Amino acid sequence: MLKTLRRIIQEISGAEDFREALKIMVKRIAKALDTQSCSIFLLDRRHGEYVLMATEGLNPHAVGKVRISLTQGLVGLVGEREEPVNIDDASKHPRFLHVAEVKEESYKAFLGTPIIYHRQVMGVLIVQQAEPRRYDESEEAFLVTLAAQLAGIIAHAEATSQIVNLFDSRDTSAEATYSGIAGAPGVGIGTGVVVFRLLDLTVIPDREPEDIEEEIALLESALMSAREDFRVIGERLYPNLPEEERALFDVYQRILDSSNLGVEISSVIREGNWAQGALRSVIQTHVSRMESLEDEYLRERASDIRDLGHRVLTYLQRSDRSLPQYAEKTILIGDELTAADLAEVPEGCLAGVISAKGSSSSHVAILARAMGVPTVMGVNDIPIYDLQDKEIIVDGYYGQIYSNPRDSLRREFTHLAREEQQLDASLEALRDLPAETQDGHRVMLMVNTGLGADVGLSLAAGAEGVGLYRTEIPFLMRDRFPSGEEQRVIYRQLLTSFAPRPVTMRTLDIGGDKSLPYFPVVEDNPFLGWRGIRISLDHPDIFLVQVRAMMRASEGYSNLRIMLPMITDVSEADEALRLMKKAFADVREEKYDIEMPQVGVMIEVPSAVYQARALAKRVDFLSVGSNDLTQYLLAVDRNNSRVANLFDSLHPAVLRALIQVVEGGHQEGKHVSICGEMAGDPAAVILLLAMGFDSLSMSASSLSRMKWVIRQFTQKKAAKLLQDVLSMENAVMIRCHLELALDRAGLGGLIRAGR
Ligand code: PEP
Ligand code: MG
């Protein structure tokens, strides 16, 4: 069964388009289960109906026409129950619905299973047979497994716009709304600019060509270049190649001949697709055909065709047309955007960000927040490639996206965006005022830098220092480790810009989702693996170079603080301190006139929470990394959009952990700070105040907003709210309670669009 299953999945994932994939699926399932009929109904959400989308055994003319309401028939029953329905004689079942058009009178046995993705029913997969019988357990398991695979394919097809006309009613120029995860607050209105990974054939979208003849000319030149490559490689290798491998190079060249592959791709271009899209479509068809062959040798050849396609794509993408044309107000859209994608948008042009994958604690969302760009993450069912050049509104408060908005909606959001600008302008007046509650409780407000926010922006926002400098950024921007001197220059700049304000430099925190291209760490569980301080202690060479560079850079200043990430055990702190003392002695010996910097540890794993006091005894300060602490306490991958709804730093367990950390630090008389994204969440800030954090470190764009919160509350009121929420059992209730308090204090503009 597993072999059959794998074959079916391979075939459908290589199908030319989504309809084709569905057709292949019903045909193959019917054959594999030796049953007379197999059909797929998909849910048309807009009309609340299941639509017959593919069938083997029912009337093929009914495809796309037969619609069954959610509460009707056995199909409706499968959707309602959200589990398989297995009946030996369907015609006798009270929910049996006679639909003349499908011509299913001759079938008795019925097995239907729901197609579910992210808890939502997307459709129903059914098999039928003339003789009355119950399908056995293995058949049922097979169908359920296929339905689960199909769910992922449907979601992917929607995201990559392969379902262009899934339901006849779909109209890509009509207004549409999509929901995701709020990534960075604010309202952005602009034009969709879709970026996709270069050199990945599978993600190339279909696109209407501007000039068909030009596309064909581009294709021909790319084919010629690829052919030339194979000729040269072939010639170079011929003397050492066995006979059959030599033949392969000849075959490659022949396939690339414009009279073979060229003709096929050109005809797809003439049907209205650009050269890259046409190449993807033709290569995928060939690959899937070969992968479905019985002969193993021929099946293996599918990867040769794929390689060939990639080589041609390389040449097609060398023409600059693949580079995105940014709009004046760009809403940047991608399947999985990276920090580099954001950085490439010309300054002043980025109005919003939409990433189909990722969550609010992904580093790209952190960067967007630092830049103050409204962002929505993890929008699974968004037809990314349809949004190119469309007018788009991004509501980064509620994680909502609107494409082709009607006039009234656009007016409403334009008004809200203007109100936001006024709010930001009015907050500028707070710049030089202290972050102090109305009853005199003072906290320090610091910035997180390294991921984009520049020094000028931070100082202009009134930052009292740097609470977190992510040193991995200069490491990520090179193709080798930066030398000690290169690092010293970078660190010196930062210390100078902020002096005499404190600058907290975190030692290298790679691993997890941050890997250096020249120091790859490949692991099954990177977030539980070789990460942060673990790498530094295993590589004292890298660690010592870094801390020495920091210390040398601090000459003449006394504002350097060094912070250790991912500490899980006191012995790690002890060992790091030993190395730092050694580095200090070395640098002093070099005649640098420096002071020993303050050293702190990050509290970002549960074990460190329980040992906060023991850690505080050894160091000068503690700083909570609430992004990782939430991830590890709740066992929720911070980058995984599938579980993003479970990631909430207001979870009661996280709140109790924070209280314990503050207590542990203060019992030893040490400064306790927090530098995760939680410190820039207005609802959370009230609680952090009450817990007694000495400083909060956040992105520069959040600073004035959080100062506003602090100045609108009293410590007494914050303590009361903390007491209230500690009796609540889930994050949703806690957030509602705090947002209500913010609204009542006149701070509603921080949790939704407008003032
Ligand atoms: C954190 O984990 O909260 C943190 C501040 O570090 P990073 O987001 O860089 O992992
Ligand atoms: Mg962290």
mmCIF file of N, CA, C and O and ligand atoms in Angstrom, residues 363 366 468 470 472 506 509 514 531 602 604 624-628 638 675-677, ligand 1:
data_model
loop_
_atom_site.group_PDB
_atom_site.id
_atom_site.type_symbol
_atom_site.label_atom_id
_atom_site.label_comp_id
_atom_site.label_asym_id
_atom_site.label_seq_id
_atom_site.Cartn_x
_atom_site.Cartn_y
_atom_site.Cartn_z
ATOM 1 N N HIS A 363 11.906 35.717 12.611
ATOM 2 C CA HIS A 363 12.787 36.886 12.580
ATOM 3 C C HIS A 363 12.358 37.915 11.548
ATOM 4 O O HIS A 363 12.569 39.103 11.724
ATOM 5 N N ILE A 366 9.954 40.108 13.273
ATOM 6 C CA ILE A 366 10.662 40.966 14.232
ATOM 7 C C ILE A 366 11.284 42.150 13.483
ATOM 8 O O ILE A 366 11.194 43.303 13.904
ATOM 9 N N LEU A 468 19.426 44.797 23.768
ATOM 10 C CA LEU A 468 19.820 43.588 23.048
ATOM 11 C C LEU A 468 20.396 43.983 21.702
ATOM 12 O O LEU A 468 19.713 44.577 20.866
ATOM 13 N N ARG A 470 21.843 42.024 18.610
ATOM 14 C CA ARG A 470 21.981 40.660 18.088
ATOM 15 C C ARG A 470 23.234 40.608 17.216
ATOM 16 O O ARG A 470 23.193 40.982 16.051
ATOM 17 N N GLU A 472 24.710 38.373 15.714
ATOM 18 C CA GLU A 472 24.831 37.449 14.568
ATOM 19 C C GLU A 472 24.680 38.162 13.227
ATOM 20 O O GLU A 472 25.103 37.652 12.196
ATOM 21 N N ARG A 506 24.875 40.760 22.842
ATOM 22 C CA ARG A 506 24.689 39.328 23.067
ATOM 23 C C ARG A 506 25.737 38.569 22.270
ATOM 24 O O ARG A 506 25.968 38.876 21.098
ATOM 25 N N ASP A 509 24.525 34.048 18.682
ATOM 26 C CA ASP A 509 23.387 33.153 18.951
ATOM 27 C C ASP A 509 22.942 32.499 17.650
ATOM 28 O O ASP A 509 21.854 32.760 17.154
ATOM 29 N N LYS A 514 18.753 30.400 12.745
ATOM 30 C CA LYS A 514 19.772 31.299 12.196
ATOM 31 C C LYS A 514 21.050 30.514 11.933
ATOM 32 O O LYS A 514 21.748 30.149 12.872
ATOM 33 N N ARG A 531 23.073 25.293 19.672
ATOM 34 C CA ARG A 531 22.545 26.655 19.524
ATOM 35 C C ARG A 531 23.165 27.566 20.553
ATOM 36 O O ARG A 531 23.465 27.140 21.669
ATOM 37 N N MET A 602 20.788 35.368 29.547
ATOM 38 C CA MET A 602 19.408 35.414 29.080
ATOM 39 C C MET A 602 18.649 34.266 29.721
ATOM 40 O O MET A 602 19.163 33.153 29.848
ATOM 41 N N GLU A 604 15.885 32.118 28.779
ATOM 42 C CA GLU A 604 15.004 31.804 27.658
ATOM 43 C C GLU A 604 14.681 30.319 27.534
ATOM 44 O O GLU A 604 14.047 29.909 26.572
ATOM 45 N N VAL A 624 15.263 38.424 30.192
ATOM 46 C CA VAL A 624 14.381 37.368 29.694
ATOM 47 C C VAL A 624 14.243 37.482 28.177
ATOM 48 O O VAL A 624 13.934 38.545 27.649
ATOM 49 N N GLY A 625 14.494 36.368 27.481
ATOM 50 C CA GLY A 625 14.218 36.300 26.034
ATOM 51 C C GLY A 625 12.859 35.639 25.904
ATOM 52 O O GLY A 625 12.756 34.416 25.840
ATOM 53 N N SER A 626 11.819 36.459 25.890
ATOM 54 C CA SER A 626 10.473 35.871 25.974
ATOM 55 C C SER A 626 10.072 35.133 24.703
ATOM 56 O O SER A 626 9.167 34.296 24.739
ATOM 57 N N ASN A 627 10.746 35.400 23.581
ATOM 58 C CA ASN A 627 10.380 34.673 22.348
ATOM 59 C C ASN A 627 10.722 33.196 22.521
ATOM 60 O O ASN A 627 9.891 32.309 22.308
ATOM 61 N N ASP A 628 11.964 32.953 22.910
ATOM 62 C CA ASP A 628 12.354 31.557 23.092
ATOM 63 C C ASP A 628 11.736 30.954 24.344
ATOM 64 O O ASP A 628 11.350 29.787 24.350
ATOM 65 N N ARG A 638 8.453 28.618 17.246
ATOM 66 C CA ARG A 638 8.105 30.021 17.030
ATOM 67 C C ARG A 638 7.951 30.395 15.561
ATOM 68 O O ARG A 638 7.409 31.439 15.240
ATOM 69 N N CYS A 675 13.844 41.310 26.947
ATOM 70 C CA CYS A 675 14.169 41.834 25.619
ATOM 71 C C CYS A 675 13.479 41.063 24.498
ATOM 72 O O CYS A 675 13.797 41.245 23.336
ATOM 73 N N GLY A 676 12.498 40.224 24.840
ATOM 74 C CA GLY A 676 11.741 39.552 23.777
ATOM 75 C C GLY A 676 10.670 40.489 23.240
ATOM 76 O O GLY A 676 10.477 41.601 23.753
ATOM 77 N N GLU A 677 9.952 40.026 22.238
ATOM 78 C CA GLU A 677 8.931 40.863 21.592
ATOM 79 C C GLU A 677 7.804 41.250 22.546
ATOM 80 O O GLU A 677 7.076 42.208 22.334
HETATM 81 C C1 PEP B 1 14.221 35.932 22.567
HETATM 82 O O1 PEP B 1 14.361 34.726 22.392
HETATM 83 O O2 PEP B 1 13.246 36.431 23.157
HETATM 84 C C2 PEP B 1 15.235 36.878 22.075
HETATM 85 C C3 PEP B 1 15.198 38.123 22.417
HETATM 86 O O3 PEP B 1 16.180 36.402 21.214
HETATM 87 P P1 PEP B 1 15.946 35.990 19.684
HETATM 88 O O4 PEP B 1 14.576 36.471 19.281
HETATM 89 O O5 PEP B 1 17.022 36.635 18.880
HETATM 90 O O6 PEP B 1 16.067 34.516 19.713
#
